[in-house]
Amino acid sequence: MIIIFELCFLRIIQSNSYNTWTVACAIYMLAKIGDKSDLDLLIPHMTKDDPIVRETVVYTIGKLFDVDKATCLLMPFMEDNSAAVRRMIHF
């Protein structure tokens, strides 16, 4: 059952036809599923204009990976324009 949901979330993340809130929710659910192999799908969303999407990517990476790996991946967010995104890095 979880595979079906994950496929739906992946389709949303890969598509450009959903609003940013829906994309952020799908990214959040990847953190709950816990599949580290989805990292390559998160990377393009690290530079999205919407801070909610970037904040959710930071949260998801923080949940999926150990502190050392997550810190390495999240270094670009240390200077993010959004205070909420910068605060999320301190997981």
PDB file of N, CA and C in Angstrom:
ATOM      1  N   MET A   1       0.814  -1.197   0.000  1.00  0.00           N
ATOM      2  CA  MET A   1       0.000   0.000   0.000  1.00  0.00           C
ATOM      3  C   MET A   1       0.859   1.265   0.000  1.00  0.00           C
ATOM      4  N   ILE A   2       1.909   1.251   0.788  1.00  0.00           N
ATOM      5  CA  ILE A   2       2.774   2.434   0.870  1.00  0.00           C
ATOM      6  C   ILE A   2       3.449   2.718  -0.468  1.00  0.00           C
ATOM      7  N   ILE A   3       3.697   1.697  -1.248  1.00  0.00           N
ATOM      8  CA  ILE A   3       4.324   1.897  -2.567  1.00  0.00           C
ATOM      9  C   ILE A   3       3.400   2.693  -3.476  1.00  0.00           C
ATOM     10  N   ILE A   4       2.108   2.430  -3.411  1.00  0.00           N
ATOM     11  CA  ILE A   4       1.148   3.174  -4.234  1.00  0.00           C
ATOM     12  C   ILE A   4       1.166   4.649  -3.847  1.00  0.00           C
ATOM     13  N   PHE A   5       1.158   4.927  -2.546  1.00  0.00           N
ATOM     14  CA  PHE A   5       1.210   6.315  -2.103  1.00  0.00           C
ATOM     15  C   PHE A   5       2.513   6.975  -2.524  1.00  0.00           C
ATOM     16  N   GLU A   6       3.612   6.262  -2.366  1.00  0.00           N
ATOM     17  CA  GLU A   6       4.901   6.832  -2.743  1.00  0.00           C
ATOM     18  C   GLU A   6       4.931   7.163  -4.231  1.00  0.00           C
ATOM     19  N   LEU A   7       4.383   6.312  -5.056  1.00  0.00           N
ATOM     20  CA  LEU A   7       4.333   6.587  -6.498  1.00  0.00           C
ATOM     21  C   LEU A   7       3.514   7.843  -6.787  1.00  0.00           C
ATOM     22  N   CYS A   8       2.425   8.027  -6.064  1.00  0.00           N
ATOM     23  CA  CYS A   8       1.617   9.246  -6.234  1.00  0.00           C
ATOM     24  C   CYS A   8       2.405  10.480  -5.825  1.00  0.00           C
ATOM     25  N   PHE A   9       3.103  10.400  -4.691  1.00  0.00           N
ATOM     26  CA  PHE A   9       3.902  11.537  -4.229  1.00  0.00           C
ATOM     27  C   PHE A   9       5.010  11.850  -5.219  1.00  0.00           C
ATOM     28  N   LEU A  10       5.653  10.824  -5.743  1.00  0.00           N
ATOM     29  CA  LEU A  10       6.735  11.029  -6.707  1.00  0.00           C
ATOM     30  C   LEU A  10       6.214  11.694  -7.972  1.00  0.00           C
ATOM     31  N   ARG A  11       5.028  11.294  -8.415  1.00  0.00           N
ATOM     32  CA  ARG A  11       4.434  11.907  -9.615  1.00  0.00           C
ATOM     33  C   ARG A  11       4.174  13.394  -9.376  1.00  0.00           C
ATOM     34  N   ILE A  12       3.690  13.739  -8.207  1.00  0.00           N
ATOM     35  CA  ILE A  12       3.431  15.135  -7.876  1.00  0.00           C
ATOM     36  C   ILE A  12       4.737  15.925  -7.861  1.00  0.00           C
ATOM     37  N   ILE A  13       5.761  15.376  -7.228  1.00  0.00           N
ATOM     38  CA  ILE A  13       7.043  16.066  -7.113  1.00  0.00           C
ATOM     39  C   ILE A  13       7.690  16.286  -8.473  1.00  0.00           C
ATOM     40  N   GLN A  14       7.545  15.338  -9.364  1.00  0.00           N
ATOM     41  CA  GLN A  14       8.180  15.433 -10.677  1.00  0.00           C
ATOM     42  C   GLN A  14       7.410  16.315 -11.651  1.00  0.00           C
ATOM     43  N   SER A  15       6.166  16.589 -11.374  1.00  0.00           N
ATOM     44  CA  SER A  15       5.325  17.337 -12.290  1.00  0.00           C
ATOM     45  C   SER A  15       5.409  18.835 -12.012  1.00  0.00           C
ATOM     46  N   ASN A  16       5.176  19.625 -13.032  1.00  0.00           N
ATOM     47  CA  ASN A  16       5.111  21.079 -12.869  1.00  0.00           C
ATOM     48  C   ASN A  16       3.666  21.573 -12.843  1.00  0.00           C
ATOM     49  N   SER A  17       2.717  20.655 -12.775  1.00  0.00           N
ATOM     50  CA  SER A  17       1.315  21.049 -12.878  1.00  0.00           C
ATOM     51  C   SER A  17       0.599  21.154 -11.531  1.00  0.00           C
ATOM     52  N   TYR A  18       1.311  21.024 -10.433  1.00  0.00           N
ATOM     53  CA  TYR A  18       0.694  21.120  -9.110  1.00  0.00           C
ATOM     54  C   TYR A  18       1.156  22.400  -8.414  1.00  0.00           C
ATOM     55  N   ASN A  19       0.296  22.936  -7.540  1.00  0.00           N
ATOM     56  CA  ASN A  19       0.700  24.142  -6.823  1.00  0.00           C
ATOM     57  C   ASN A  19       1.768  23.805  -5.793  1.00  0.00           C
ATOM     58  N   THR A  20       2.426  24.836  -5.297  1.00  0.00           N
ATOM     59  CA  THR A  20       3.575  24.613  -4.415  1.00  0.00           C
ATOM     60  C   THR A  20       3.183  23.962  -3.090  1.00  0.00           C
ATOM     61  N   TRP A  21       1.981  24.248  -2.588  1.00  0.00           N
ATOM     62  CA  TRP A  21       1.535  23.620  -1.341  1.00  0.00           C
ATOM     63  C   TRP A  21       1.417  22.108  -1.521  1.00  0.00           C
ATOM     64  N   THR A  22       0.862  21.670  -2.636  1.00  0.00           N
ATOM     65  CA  THR A  22       0.718  20.239  -2.910  1.00  0.00           C
ATOM     66  C   THR A  22       2.089  19.582  -3.038  1.00  0.00           C
ATOM     67  N   VAL A  23       3.022  20.248  -3.701  1.00  0.00           N
ATOM     68  CA  VAL A  23       4.383  19.728  -3.832  1.00  0.00           C
ATOM     69  C   VAL A  23       5.045  19.624  -2.457  1.00  0.00           C
ATOM     70  N   ALA A  24       4.897  20.650  -1.632  1.00  0.00           N
ATOM     71  CA  ALA A  24       5.472  20.617  -0.283  1.00  0.00           C
ATOM     72  C   ALA A  24       4.892  19.462   0.528  1.00  0.00           C
ATOM     73  N   CYS A  25       3.609  19.225   0.412  1.00  0.00           N
ATOM     74  CA  CYS A  25       2.974  18.104   1.133  1.00  0.00           C
ATOM     75  C   CYS A  25       3.517  16.763   0.652  1.00  0.00           C
ATOM     76  N   ALA A  26       3.712  16.617  -0.645  1.00  0.00           N
ATOM     77  CA  ALA A  26       4.262  15.373  -1.187  1.00  0.00           C
ATOM     78  C   ALA A  26       5.698  15.168  -0.713  1.00  0.00           C
ATOM     79  N   ILE A  27       6.484  16.229  -0.681  1.00  0.00           N
ATOM     80  CA  ILE A  27       7.864  16.135  -0.186  1.00  0.00           C
ATOM     81  C   ILE A  27       7.862  15.749   1.291  1.00  0.00           C
ATOM     82  N   TYR A  28       6.970  16.340   2.060  1.00  0.00           N
ATOM     83  CA  TYR A  28       6.840  16.010   3.482  1.00  0.00           C
ATOM     84  C   TYR A  28       6.539  14.517   3.674  1.00  0.00           C
ATOM     85  N   MET A  29       5.678  13.996   2.848  1.00  0.00           N
ATOM     86  CA  MET A  29       5.316  12.578   2.970  1.00  0.00           C
ATOM     87  C   MET A  29       6.502  11.668   2.654  1.00  0.00           C
ATOM     88  N   LEU A  30       7.417  12.110   1.814  1.00  0.00           N
ATOM     89  CA  LEU A  30       8.625  11.318   1.562  1.00  0.00           C
ATOM     90  C   LEU A  30       9.439  11.167   2.844  1.00  0.00           C
ATOM     91  N   ALA A  31       9.437  12.208   3.681  1.00  0.00           N
ATOM     92  CA  ALA A  31      10.128  12.105   4.977  1.00  0.00           C
ATOM     93  C   ALA A  31       9.468  11.048   5.842  1.00  0.00           C
ATOM     94  N   LYS A  32       8.171  10.975   5.794  1.00  0.00           N
ATOM     95  CA  LYS A  32       7.432   9.997   6.590  1.00  0.00           C
ATOM     96  C   LYS A  32       7.640   8.576   6.075  1.00  0.00           C
ATOM     97  N   ILE A  33       7.741   8.426   4.761  1.00  0.00           N
ATOM     98  CA  ILE A  33       7.973   7.102   4.172  1.00  0.00           C
ATOM     99  C   ILE A  33       9.392   6.647   4.484  1.00  0.00           C
ATOM    100  N   GLY A  34      10.348   7.580   4.429  1.00  0.00           N
ATOM    101  CA  GLY A  34      11.718   7.282   4.826  1.00  0.00           C
ATOM    102  C   GLY A  34      12.598   6.636   3.770  1.00  0.00           C
ATOM    103  N   ASP A  35      12.287   6.841   2.502  1.00  0.00           N
ATOM    104  CA  ASP A  35      13.074   6.246   1.423  1.00  0.00           C
ATOM    105  C   ASP A  35      14.160   7.222   0.969  1.00  0.00           C
ATOM    106  N   LYS A  36      15.400   6.924   1.316  1.00  0.00           N
ATOM    107  CA  LYS A  36      16.526   7.793   0.977  1.00  0.00           C
ATOM    108  C   LYS A  36      16.819   7.842  -0.521  1.00  0.00           C
ATOM    109  N   SER A  37      16.325   6.881  -1.261  1.00  0.00           N
ATOM    110  CA  SER A  37      16.614   6.843  -2.699  1.00  0.00           C
ATOM    111  C   SER A  37      15.913   7.968  -3.459  1.00  0.00           C
ATOM    112  N   ASP A  38      15.026   8.694  -2.801  1.00  0.00           N
ATOM    113  CA  ASP A  38      14.307   9.784  -3.456  1.00  0.00           C
ATOM    114  C   ASP A  38      15.058  11.112  -3.415  1.00  0.00           C
ATOM    115  N   LEU A  39      16.286  11.110  -2.918  1.00  0.00           N
ATOM    116  CA  LEU A  39      17.063  12.341  -2.805  1.00  0.00           C
ATOM    117  C   LEU A  39      17.186  13.066  -4.137  1.00  0.00           C
ATOM    118  N   ASP A  40      17.415  12.344  -5.215  1.00  0.00           N
ATOM    119  CA  ASP A  40      17.584  12.997  -6.518  1.00  0.00           C
ATOM    120  C   ASP A  40      16.338  13.766  -6.941  1.00  0.00           C
ATOM    121  N   LEU A  41      15.178  13.408  -6.410  1.00  0.00           N
ATOM    122  CA  LEU A  41      13.953  14.144  -6.719  1.00  0.00           C
ATOM    123  C   LEU A  41      13.826  15.417  -5.877  1.00  0.00           C
ATOM    124  N   LEU A  42      14.503  15.444  -4.750  1.00  0.00           N
ATOM    125  CA  LEU A  42      14.443  16.613  -3.887  1.00  0.00           C
ATOM    126  C   LEU A  42      15.364  17.736  -4.356  1.00  0.00           C
ATOM    127  N   ILE A  43      16.470  17.367  -4.961  1.00  0.00           N
ATOM    128  CA  ILE A  43      17.492  18.341  -5.355  1.00  0.00           C
ATOM    129  C   ILE A  43      16.923  19.491  -6.195  1.00  0.00           C
ATOM    130  N   PRO A  44      16.117  19.242  -7.234  1.00  0.00           N
ATOM    131  CA  PRO A  44      15.600  20.367  -8.024  1.00  0.00           C
ATOM    132  C   PRO A  44      14.728  21.329  -7.211  1.00  0.00           C
ATOM    133  N   HIS A  45      14.138  20.853  -6.139  1.00  0.00           N
ATOM    134  CA  HIS A  45      13.261  21.694  -5.327  1.00  0.00           C
ATOM    135  C   HIS A  45      14.030  22.531  -4.307  1.00  0.00           C
ATOM    136  N   MET A  46      15.326  22.311  -4.218  1.00  0.00           N
ATOM    137  CA  MET A  46      16.151  23.086  -3.288  1.00  0.00           C
ATOM    138  C   MET A  46      16.274  24.538  -3.731  1.00  0.00           C
ATOM    139  N   THR A  47      16.004  24.811  -4.991  1.00  0.00           N
ATOM    140  CA  THR A  47      16.137  26.179  -5.512  1.00  0.00           C
ATOM    141  C   THR A  47      14.795  26.777  -5.939  1.00  0.00           C
ATOM    142  N   LYS A  48      13.713  26.177  -5.547  1.00  0.00           N
ATOM    143  CA  LYS A  48      12.396  26.722  -5.900  1.00  0.00           C
ATOM    144  C   LYS A  48      12.200  28.088  -5.248  1.00  0.00           C
ATOM    145  N   ASP A  49      11.398  28.930  -5.892  1.00  0.00           N
ATOM    146  CA  ASP A  49      11.139  30.272  -5.378  1.00  0.00           C
ATOM    147  C   ASP A  49      10.357  30.257  -4.066  1.00  0.00           C
ATOM    148  N   ASP A  50       9.482  29.293  -3.915  1.00  0.00           N
ATOM    149  CA  ASP A  50       8.614  29.253  -2.742  1.00  0.00           C
ATOM    150  C   ASP A  50       9.361  28.747  -1.506  1.00  0.00           C
ATOM    151  N   PRO A  51       9.443  29.565  -0.455  1.00  0.00           N
ATOM    152  CA  PRO A  51      10.171  29.139   0.745  1.00  0.00           C
ATOM    153  C   PRO A  51       9.528  27.939   1.446  1.00  0.00           C
ATOM    154  N   ILE A  52       8.228  27.745   1.283  1.00  0.00           N
ATOM    155  CA  ILE A  52       7.565  26.578   1.897  1.00  0.00           C
ATOM    156  C   ILE A  52       8.138  25.291   1.313  1.00  0.00           C
ATOM    157  N   VAL A  53       8.362  25.278   0.008  1.00  0.00           N
ATOM    158  CA  VAL A  53       8.934  24.082  -0.639  1.00  0.00           C
ATOM    159  C   VAL A  53      10.365  23.880  -0.149  1.00  0.00           C
ATOM    160  N   ARG A  54      11.166  24.942  -0.124  1.00  0.00           N
ATOM    161  CA  ARG A  54      12.552  24.810   0.336  1.00  0.00           C
ATOM    162  C   ARG A  54      12.612  24.364   1.796  1.00  0.00           C
ATOM    163  N   GLU A  55      11.756  24.923   2.626  1.00  0.00           N
ATOM    164  CA  GLU A  55      11.717  24.537   4.044  1.00  0.00           C
ATOM    165  C   GLU A  55      11.356  23.057   4.192  1.00  0.00           C
ATOM    166  N   THR A  56      10.439  22.596   3.379  1.00  0.00           N
ATOM    167  CA  THR A  56      10.030  21.196   3.446  1.00  0.00           C
ATOM    168  C   THR A  56      11.132  20.271   2.949  1.00  0.00           C
ATOM    169  N   VAL A  57      11.878  20.708   1.950  1.00  0.00           N
ATOM    170  CA  VAL A  57      13.030  19.929   1.488  1.00  0.00           C
ATOM    171  C   VAL A  57      14.056  19.808   2.620  1.00  0.00           C
ATOM    172  N   VAL A  58      14.320  20.901   3.308  1.00  0.00           N
ATOM    173  CA  VAL A  58      15.265  20.879   4.429  1.00  0.00           C
ATOM    174  C   VAL A  58      14.780  19.906   5.504  1.00  0.00           C
ATOM    175  N   TYR A  59      13.514  19.994   5.847  1.00  0.00           N
ATOM    176  CA  TYR A  59      12.942  19.090   6.848  1.00  0.00           C
ATOM    177  C   TYR A  59      13.111  17.631   6.424  1.00  0.00           C
ATOM    178  N   THR A  60      12.774  17.348   5.178  1.00  0.00           N
ATOM    179  CA  THR A  60      12.816  15.972   4.676  1.00  0.00           C
ATOM    180  C   THR A  60      14.240  15.435   4.672  1.00  0.00           C
ATOM    181  N   ILE A  61      15.189  16.219   4.215  1.00  0.00           N
ATOM    182  CA  ILE A  61      16.588  15.780   4.225  1.00  0.00           C
ATOM    183  C   ILE A  61      17.051  15.536   5.658  1.00  0.00           C
ATOM    184  N   GLY A  62      16.639  16.401   6.567  1.00  0.00           N
ATOM    185  CA  GLY A  62      16.995  16.223   7.972  1.00  0.00           C
ATOM    186  C   GLY A  62      16.433  14.949   8.573  1.00  0.00           C
ATOM    187  N   LYS A  63      15.275  14.527   8.110  1.00  0.00           N
ATOM    188  CA  LYS A  63      14.655  13.296   8.605  1.00  0.00           C
ATOM    189  C   LYS A  63      15.238  12.048   7.946  1.00  0.00           C
ATOM    190  N   LEU A  64      15.614  12.158   6.681  1.00  0.00           N
ATOM    191  CA  LEU A  64      16.067  10.979   5.940  1.00  0.00           C
ATOM    192  C   LEU A  64      17.513  10.591   6.222  1.00  0.00           C
ATOM    193  N   PHE A  65      18.354  11.579   6.533  1.00  0.00           N
ATOM    194  CA  PHE A  65      19.787  11.317   6.606  1.00  0.00           C
ATOM    195  C   PHE A  65      20.349  11.620   7.991  1.00  0.00           C
ATOM    196  N   ASP A  66      21.481  10.997   8.287  1.00  0.00           N
ATOM    197  CA  ASP A  66      22.155  11.285   9.551  1.00  0.00           C
ATOM    198  C   ASP A  66      22.659  12.728   9.522  1.00  0.00           C
ATOM    199  N   VAL A  67      23.022  13.236  10.674  1.00  0.00           N
ATOM    200  CA  VAL A  67      23.381  14.650  10.816  1.00  0.00           C
ATOM    201  C   VAL A  67      24.519  15.058   9.886  1.00  0.00           C
ATOM    202  N   ASP A  68      25.551  14.247   9.755  1.00  0.00           N
ATOM    203  CA  ASP A  68      26.692  14.609   8.908  1.00  0.00           C
ATOM    204  C   ASP A  68      26.291  14.739   7.445  1.00  0.00           C
ATOM    205  N   LYS A  69      25.560  13.758   6.935  1.00  0.00           N
ATOM    206  CA  LYS A  69      25.127  13.790   5.530  1.00  0.00           C
ATOM    207  C   LYS A  69      24.152  14.944   5.305  1.00  0.00           C
ATOM    208  N   ALA A  70      23.188  15.102   6.217  1.00  0.00           N
ATOM    209  CA  ALA A  70      22.208  16.178   6.079  1.00  0.00           C
ATOM    210  C   ALA A  70      22.885  17.545   6.112  1.00  0.00           C
ATOM    211  N   THR A  71      23.840  17.730   7.004  1.00  0.00           N
ATOM    212  CA  THR A  71      24.547  19.006   7.103  1.00  0.00           C
ATOM    213  C   THR A  71      25.264  19.323   5.800  1.00  0.00           C
ATOM    214  N   CYS A  72      25.897  18.337   5.230  1.00  0.00           N
ATOM    215  CA  CYS A  72      26.600  18.519   3.958  1.00  0.00           C
ATOM    216  C   CYS A  72      25.618  18.931   2.851  1.00  0.00           C
ATOM    217  N   LEU A  73      24.491  18.256   2.786  1.00  0.00           N
ATOM    218  CA  LEU A  73      23.495  18.547   1.748  1.00  0.00           C
ATOM    219  C   LEU A  73      22.844  19.916   1.939  1.00  0.00           C
ATOM    220  N   LEU A  74      22.737  20.340   3.189  1.00  0.00           N
ATOM    221  CA  LEU A  74      21.981  21.550   3.481  1.00  0.00           C
ATOM    222  C   LEU A  74      22.821  22.814   3.613  1.00  0.00           C
ATOM    223  N   MET A  75      24.111  22.727   3.408  1.00  0.00           N
ATOM    224  CA  MET A  75      24.977  23.903   3.511  1.00  0.00           C
ATOM    225  C   MET A  75      24.489  25.087   2.674  1.00  0.00           C
ATOM    226  N   PRO A  76      23.990  24.874   1.440  1.00  0.00           N
ATOM    227  CA  PRO A  76      23.525  26.033   0.656  1.00  0.00           C
ATOM    228  C   PRO A  76      22.390  26.808   1.325  1.00  0.00           C
ATOM    229  N   PHE A  77      21.635  26.169   2.203  1.00  0.00           N
ATOM    230  CA  PHE A  77      20.507  26.831   2.849  1.00  0.00           C
ATOM    231  C   PHE A  77      20.915  27.724   4.018  1.00  0.00           C
ATOM    232  N   MET A  78      22.171  27.669   4.427  1.00  0.00           N
ATOM    233  CA  MET A  78      22.632  28.497   5.543  1.00  0.00           C
ATOM    234  C   MET A  78      22.459  29.988   5.243  1.00  0.00           C
ATOM    235  N   GLU A  79      22.479  30.354   3.968  1.00  0.00           N
ATOM    236  CA  GLU A  79      22.336  31.748   3.543  1.00  0.00           C
ATOM    237  C   GLU A  79      21.008  32.002   2.831  1.00  0.00           C
ATOM    238  N   ASP A  80      20.018  31.151   3.043  1.00  0.00           N
ATOM    239  CA  ASP A  80      18.727  31.290   2.364  1.00  0.00           C
ATOM    240  C   ASP A  80      18.072  32.621   2.743  1.00  0.00           C
ATOM    241  N   ASN A  81      17.314  33.180   1.807  1.00  0.00           N
ATOM    242  CA  ASN A  81      16.613  34.446   2.041  1.00  0.00           C
ATOM    243  C   ASN A  81      15.521  34.318   3.096  1.00  0.00           C
ATOM    244  N   SER A  82      15.008  33.120   3.272  1.00  0.00           N
ATOM    245  CA  SER A  82      13.906  32.901   4.208  1.00  0.00           C
ATOM    246  C   SER A  82      14.434  32.487   5.587  1.00  0.00           C
ATOM    247  N   ALA A  83      14.027  33.238   6.600  1.00  0.00           N
ATOM    248  CA  ALA A  83      14.427  32.903   7.972  1.00  0.00           C
ATOM    249  C   ALA A  83      13.875  31.540   8.382  1.00  0.00           C
ATOM    250  N   ALA A  84      12.683  31.200   7.916  1.00  0.00           N
ATOM    251  CA  ALA A  84      12.077  29.906   8.253  1.00  0.00           C
ATOM    252  C   ALA A  84      12.913  28.751   7.706  1.00  0.00           C
ATOM    253  N   VAL A  85      13.436  28.926   6.506  1.00  0.00           N
ATOM    254  CA  VAL A  85      14.290  27.888   5.903  1.00  0.00           C
ATOM    255  C   VAL A  85      15.584  27.766   6.701  1.00  0.00           C
ATOM    256  N   ARG A  86      16.186  28.879   7.041  1.00  0.00           N
ATOM    257  CA  ARG A  86      17.443  28.850   7.824  1.00  0.00           C
ATOM    258  C   ARG A  86      17.233  28.216   9.197  1.00  0.00           C
ATOM    259  N   ARG A  87      16.107  28.500   9.844  1.00  0.00           N
ATOM    260  CA  ARG A  87      15.818  27.898  11.157  1.00  0.00           C
ATOM    261  C   ARG A  87      15.628  26.400  11.058  1.00  0.00           C
ATOM    262  N   MET A  88      15.060  25.923   9.978  1.00  0.00           N
ATOM    263  CA  MET A  88      14.777  24.492   9.816  1.00  0.00           C
ATOM    264  C   MET A  88      16.073  23.677   9.750  1.00  0.00           C
ATOM    265  N   ILE A  89      17.168  24.295   9.371  1.00  0.00           N
ATOM    266  CA  ILE A  89      18.444  23.583   9.262  1.00  0.00           C
ATOM    267  C   ILE A  89      18.914  23.083  10.627  1.00  0.00           C
ATOM    268  N   HIS A  90      18.509  23.729  11.676  1.00  0.00           N
ATOM    269  CA  HIS A  90      18.955  23.336  13.023  1.00  0.00           C
ATOM    270  C   HIS A  90      18.070  22.221  13.568  1.00  0.00           C
ATOM    271  N   PHE A  91      18.150  21.048  12.923  1.00  0.00           N
ATOM    272  CA  PHE A  91      17.306  19.910  13.294  1.00  0.00           C
ATOM    273  C   PHE A  91      17.851  19.121  14.415  1.00  0.00           C
TER     274      PHE A  91
END
